[in-house]
Amino acid sequence: MKTITQQPIGIFDSGIGGTSIWKEIHQLLPEENTIYLSDSKNAPYGQKSTQEIVDLSIKNTEFLINNGAKIIVVACNTATTNAIQYLRRNYNIPFIGIEPAIKPASLNTKTGTIGILATKGTLNSILFEETTSNLNEEINIIEQVGEGLVELIENGKIYSEEMTFLLKRYINPMLEQKCDYIVLGCTHYPYLLPQIQKITGDNVKIIDSGEAVAKQVKSILLQRDLLNNSSNKQTNNIFYINKDTSVLEAMLKDYKNSEISYLDF
Ligand code: DGL
């Protein structure tokens, strides 16, 4: 029988973008079993109402709990900023969320201007508003909705002309205002890093919260005595997706130990 520590880390996102977080977690905690749920059928969450995002997050959470998750990582800024408070109040399991890294950007900027690229759902959320209201008032924050980016990534069009067009449209105004930090506030966007860096050049730092989330997962597992201490080092990394599996397979092609299945969910 499996002990609680051998149970998987449950991770969900509106789609395949949260695999950027899974990769960070897997790198830091390779001995952990994981189960990832990609709700691609309902992506993007970013244009939905708070209630719809909460309802989908409940469904995803219950799926992961029913599949034995010992902790849940909400690998989606939109779901975290809109639903994590509800989830924490209603389920007796630790939740780790992800929020845009605007604090480190605001502490390190030299020009005093930072850009943030995120979904409408994240930028309009109360949690995001609370975080920004705690920052130094002198920092100029350029908020940009990355409309259309999640859809292109979900459809495997990361390196398309359409993507380049949209990215230039969103990033160039930030550069004109001399921003020196760009915060990626959506877990899909780290897959766009090389392209964004090409537009900005090397003088702009592009940051996301992936590594910080992985460290937080480790610290909570350690604190609660939930780190996998089994001598069996063969781990299972299971991915469920409710849409075509091909784009996800391409993203995970270097991870031979990952098992990807279509799920009617
Ligand atoms: N990966 C999700 C996030 O971090 C994408 C949101 C969406 O589906 O719009 O916000």
Coordinates of C-alpha atoms and ligand atoms in Angstrom, one line a residue:
M1 CA 0.0 0.0 0.0
K2 CA 1.1 3.5 -0.8
T3 CA 2.0 5.8 2.2
I4 CA 0.9 9.4 2.2
T5 CA 4.4 10.6 1.2
Q6 CA 4.3 8.5 -1.9
Q7 CA 1.0 10.1 -3.0
P8 CA 1.4 12.5 -5.9
I9 CA 1.7 16.2 -6.0
G10 CA -1.4 17.3 -7.8
I11 CA -1.1 20.2 -10.3
F12 CA -3.7 21.9 -12.4
D13 CA -3.9 24.6 -15.0
S14 CA -6.4 25.8 -17.6
G15 CA -4.2 24.2 -20.1
I16 CA -0.7 23.0 -20.9
G17 CA 1.1 26.2 -19.7
G18 CA 1.3 25.0 -16.2
T19 CA 3.8 22.4 -17.4
S20 CA 6.3 25.2 -17.1
I21 CA 5.7 24.9 -13.3
W22 CA 5.7 21.1 -13.4
K23 CA 9.2 21.2 -15.0
E24 CA 10.5 23.4 -12.1
I25 CA 8.9 21.1 -9.5
H26 CA 10.2 18.0 -11.2
Q27 CA 13.7 19.5 -11.4
L28 CA 13.8 20.4 -7.7
L29 CA 11.9 17.3 -6.5
P30 CA 12.7 14.5 -9.0
E31 CA 11.7 11.8 -6.4
E32 CA 8.1 13.0 -6.2
N33 CA 5.2 11.4 -8.0
T34 CA 3.1 13.9 -9.8
I35 CA -0.3 14.1 -11.5
Y36 CA -1.1 17.0 -13.8
L37 CA -4.5 18.1 -15.1
S38 CA -4.7 20.2 -18.2
D39 CA -8.2 21.6 -18.6
S40 CA -7.5 22.7 -22.2
K41 CA -11.1 22.2 -23.3
N42 CA -12.0 25.2 -21.1
A43 CA -8.9 27.4 -21.8
P44 CA -8.5 30.2 -21.7
Y45 CA -9.8 30.9 -18.2
G46 CA -8.5 34.5 -18.5
Q47 CA -11.7 35.8 -20.2
K48 CA -14.1 34.1 -17.8
S49 CA -16.0 35.5 -14.8
T50 CA -14.7 34.9 -11.3
Q51 CA -17.5 32.5 -10.6
E52 CA -16.7 30.4 -13.7
I53 CA -13.1 30.3 -12.7
V54 CA -14.0 29.2 -9.2
D55 CA -16.3 26.5 -10.5
L56 CA -13.7 25.1 -12.8
S57 CA -11.0 25.2 -10.0
I58 CA -13.4 23.3 -7.8
K59 CA -13.8 20.6 -10.4
N60 CA -10.1 20.3 -11.0
T61 CA -9.3 20.2 -7.3
E62 CA -11.8 17.4 -6.7
F63 CA -10.4 15.4 -9.5
L64 CA -6.9 15.7 -8.1
I65 CA -8.1 14.9 -4.5
N66 CA -10.0 11.8 -5.8
N67 CA -6.8 10.7 -7.5
G68 CA -4.8 10.8 -4.3
A69 CA -3.0 14.2 -4.4
K70 CA -1.2 15.0 -1.1
I71 CA -0.9 18.7 -2.0
I72 CA -2.3 20.8 -4.8
V73 CA -0.4 23.3 -6.9
V74 CA -2.7 25.8 -8.7
A75 CA -0.3 26.2 -11.7
C76 CA -2.4 29.1 -13.1
N77 CA -2.2 32.7 -12.2
T78 CA -5.8 33.3 -13.2
A79 CA -7.1 30.4 -11.1
T80 CA -4.9 31.4 -8.1
T81 CA -5.9 35.1 -8.1
N82 CA -9.6 34.3 -8.5
A83 CA -10.1 31.0 -6.7
I84 CA -7.4 30.0 -4.2
Q85 CA -9.0 31.7 -1.2
Y86 CA -12.2 29.8 -1.8
L87 CA -10.2 26.5 -2.3
R88 CA -8.2 27.0 0.9
R89 CA -11.4 27.7 2.9
N90 CA -13.2 24.6 1.6
Y91 CA -10.7 21.8 1.2
N92 CA -8.5 20.3 3.9
I93 CA -5.3 19.9 1.8
P94 CA -2.4 22.3 1.3
F95 CA -2.6 24.6 -1.7
I96 CA 0.3 26.4 -3.4
G97 CA -0.7 29.1 -5.8
I98 CA 1.2 31.3 -8.3
E99 CA 1.1 35.0 -8.6
P100 CA 2.9 37.4 -10.8
A101 CA 6.4 38.3 -9.5
I102 CA 5.8 42.0 -9.4
K103 CA 7.4 42.5 -6.0
P104 CA 10.9 41.4 -7.0
A105 CA 10.6 43.4 -10.2
S106 CA 9.5 46.5 -8.3
L107 CA 12.4 46.1 -5.9
N108 CA 15.0 45.7 -8.5
T109 CA 14.0 48.1 -11.3
K110 CA 16.4 50.9 -12.1
T111 CA 14.2 52.8 -14.4
G112 CA 11.2 52.7 -12.1
T113 CA 9.0 51.2 -14.8
I114 CA 8.0 47.6 -15.0
G115 CA 5.8 45.8 -17.4
I116 CA 3.4 42.9 -16.6
L117 CA 1.9 40.6 -19.2
A118 CA -1.0 38.5 -17.8
T119 CA -4.5 37.5 -18.5
K120 CA -7.5 39.8 -18.1
G121 CA -8.7 37.6 -15.2
T122 CA -5.4 38.0 -13.3
L123 CA -5.1 41.7 -13.9
N124 CA -8.7 42.4 -12.8
S125 CA -8.6 40.2 -9.7
I126 CA -8.9 41.6 -6.2
L127 CA -5.8 39.7 -5.1
F128 CA -3.7 41.3 -7.9
E129 CA -5.0 44.7 -6.9
E130 CA -4.1 44.1 -3.3
T131 CA -0.6 43.1 -4.2
T132 CA 0.0 46.1 -6.4
S133 CA -1.4 48.5 -3.9
N134 CA 1.3 47.4 -1.5
L135 CA 4.1 48.4 -3.8
N136 CA 6.1 51.6 -3.8
E137 CA 3.8 54.2 -5.3
E138 CA 6.6 55.7 -7.4
I139 CA 6.9 52.5 -9.5
N140 CA 5.2 52.8 -12.8
I141 CA 3.5 49.5 -13.7
I142 CA 2.4 48.9 -17.3
E143 CA -0.3 46.3 -17.2
Q144 CA -0.9 44.5 -20.5
V145 CA -3.4 41.8 -21.2
G146 CA -1.8 39.0 -23.3
E147 CA -5.0 38.5 -25.4
G148 CA -4.7 35.6 -27.8
L149 CA -1.4 34.2 -26.5
V150 CA -2.8 31.3 -24.5
E151 CA -4.9 30.2 -27.4
L152 CA -1.9 30.2 -29.8
I153 CA 0.2 28.2 -27.3
E154 CA -2.6 25.7 -26.7
N155 CA -2.7 25.2 -30.5
G156 CA 1.0 24.6 -30.8
K157 CA 1.6 28.0 -32.6
I158 CA 4.4 29.3 -30.3
Y159 CA 6.7 30.1 -33.3
S160 CA 4.0 31.6 -35.6
E161 CA 3.9 34.9 -37.3
E162 CA 0.7 35.7 -35.5
M163 CA 2.6 35.2 -32.2
T164 CA 5.4 37.5 -33.2
F165 CA 2.9 40.1 -34.2
L166 CA 1.0 40.0 -30.9
L167 CA 4.2 39.9 -28.8
K168 CA 5.6 43.0 -30.6
R169 CA 2.2 44.8 -30.1
Y170 CA 2.3 44.1 -26.4
I171 CA 6.0 44.5 -25.6
N172 CA 7.0 47.5 -27.7
P173 CA 4.9 50.1 -25.7
M174 CA 6.6 48.8 -22.6
L175 CA 10.0 49.4 -24.2
E176 CA 9.0 52.9 -25.3
Q177 CA 8.3 53.7 -21.7
K178 CA 11.7 52.4 -20.7
C179 CA 10.7 49.5 -18.6
D180 CA 13.6 47.3 -17.5
Y181 CA 11.7 44.4 -16.0
I182 CA 8.9 42.4 -17.7
V183 CA 6.9 40.1 -15.4
L184 CA 5.3 37.0 -17.0
G185 CA 2.1 36.7 -15.1
C186 CA 0.7 33.6 -16.8
T187 CA 2.2 30.1 -16.6
H188 CA 1.9 29.7 -20.4
Y189 CA 4.2 32.6 -21.1
P190 CA 7.6 31.1 -20.0
Y191 CA 7.3 29.2 -23.3
L192 CA 7.6 32.6 -25.1
L193 CA 10.7 33.7 -23.3
P194 CA 13.1 33.4 -26.2
Q195 CA 10.8 35.3 -28.5
I196 CA 10.1 38.0 -25.9
Q197 CA 13.8 38.4 -25.2
K198 CA 14.5 38.8 -28.9
I199 CA 12.1 41.7 -29.0
T200 CA 13.4 43.4 -25.8
G201 CA 17.2 42.8 -26.2
D202 CA 19.4 41.9 -23.2
N203 CA 18.8 45.1 -21.2
V204 CA 15.4 44.0 -20.1
K205 CA 15.0 41.3 -17.5
I206 CA 12.1 38.9 -17.9
I207 CA 11.0 37.1 -14.8
D208 CA 8.4 34.6 -13.8
S209 CA 7.5 32.8 -10.6
G210 CA 8.1 29.2 -11.5
E211 CA 11.3 28.6 -9.5
A212 CA 9.8 30.3 -6.4
V213 CA 6.7 28.1 -6.6
A214 CA 8.8 24.9 -6.8
K215 CA 10.8 26.1 -3.7
Q216 CA 7.5 26.8 -1.9
V217 CA 6.2 23.3 -2.7
K218 CA 9.4 21.8 -1.2
S219 CA 9.2 23.9 1.9
I220 CA 5.5 23.0 2.6
L221 CA 6.1 19.3 2.0
L222 CA 9.1 19.4 4.3
Q223 CA 7.2 21.3 7.0
R224 CA 4.3 18.8 6.9
D225 CA 6.5 15.8 6.7
L226 CA 5.1 14.9 3.2
L227 CA 8.3 14.6 1.2
N228 CA 8.5 11.2 -0.6
N229 CA 10.9 9.2 1.5
S230 CA 10.2 5.9 -0.2
S231 CA 13.3 3.8 -1.3
N232 CA 11.6 3.1 -4.6
K233 CA 13.1 5.9 -6.8
Q234 CA 10.9 5.0 -9.8
T235 CA 8.4 7.9 -10.0
N236 CA 5.2 8.2 -11.9
N237 CA 4.5 11.5 -13.7
I238 CA 1.0 11.3 -15.1
F239 CA -0.6 14.0 -17.3
Y240 CA -4.3 14.1 -18.1
I241 CA -5.7 16.4 -20.8
N242 CA -9.2 16.8 -22.1
K243 CA -8.2 17.8 -25.6
D244 CA -5.8 16.6 -28.3
T245 CA -2.6 15.3 -26.7
S246 CA -0.1 16.2 -29.4
V247 CA 1.0 19.7 -28.3
L248 CA 1.5 18.5 -24.8
E249 CA 3.5 15.5 -26.0
A250 CA 5.8 17.8 -27.9
M251 CA 6.3 20.0 -24.8
L252 CA 7.2 17.0 -22.7
K253 CA 9.2 15.1 -25.3
D254 CA 12.4 15.3 -23.3
Y255 CA 10.7 13.7 -20.2
K256 CA 10.7 10.0 -21.0
N257 CA 9.1 9.2 -17.7
S258 CA 5.9 11.1 -18.4
E259 CA 2.7 9.4 -19.3
I260 CA 0.1 11.4 -21.2
S261 CA -3.5 10.4 -21.6
Y262 CA -6.6 11.9 -23.0
L263 CA -9.4 12.2 -20.4
D264 CA -13.0 13.0 -21.1
F265 CA -13.3 15.6 -18.3
Ligands
DGL1 N1 -1.8 29.4 -17.4 C1 -2.9 30.3 -17.1 C2 -2.5 31.4 -16.2 O1 -1.4 31.3 -15.6 C3 -3.6 30.7 -18.4 C4 -4.9 31.4 -18.1 C5 -5.9 31.2 -19.2 O2 -6.3 30.1 -19.5 O3 -6.3 32.3 -19.7 O4 -3.1 32.4 -16.0

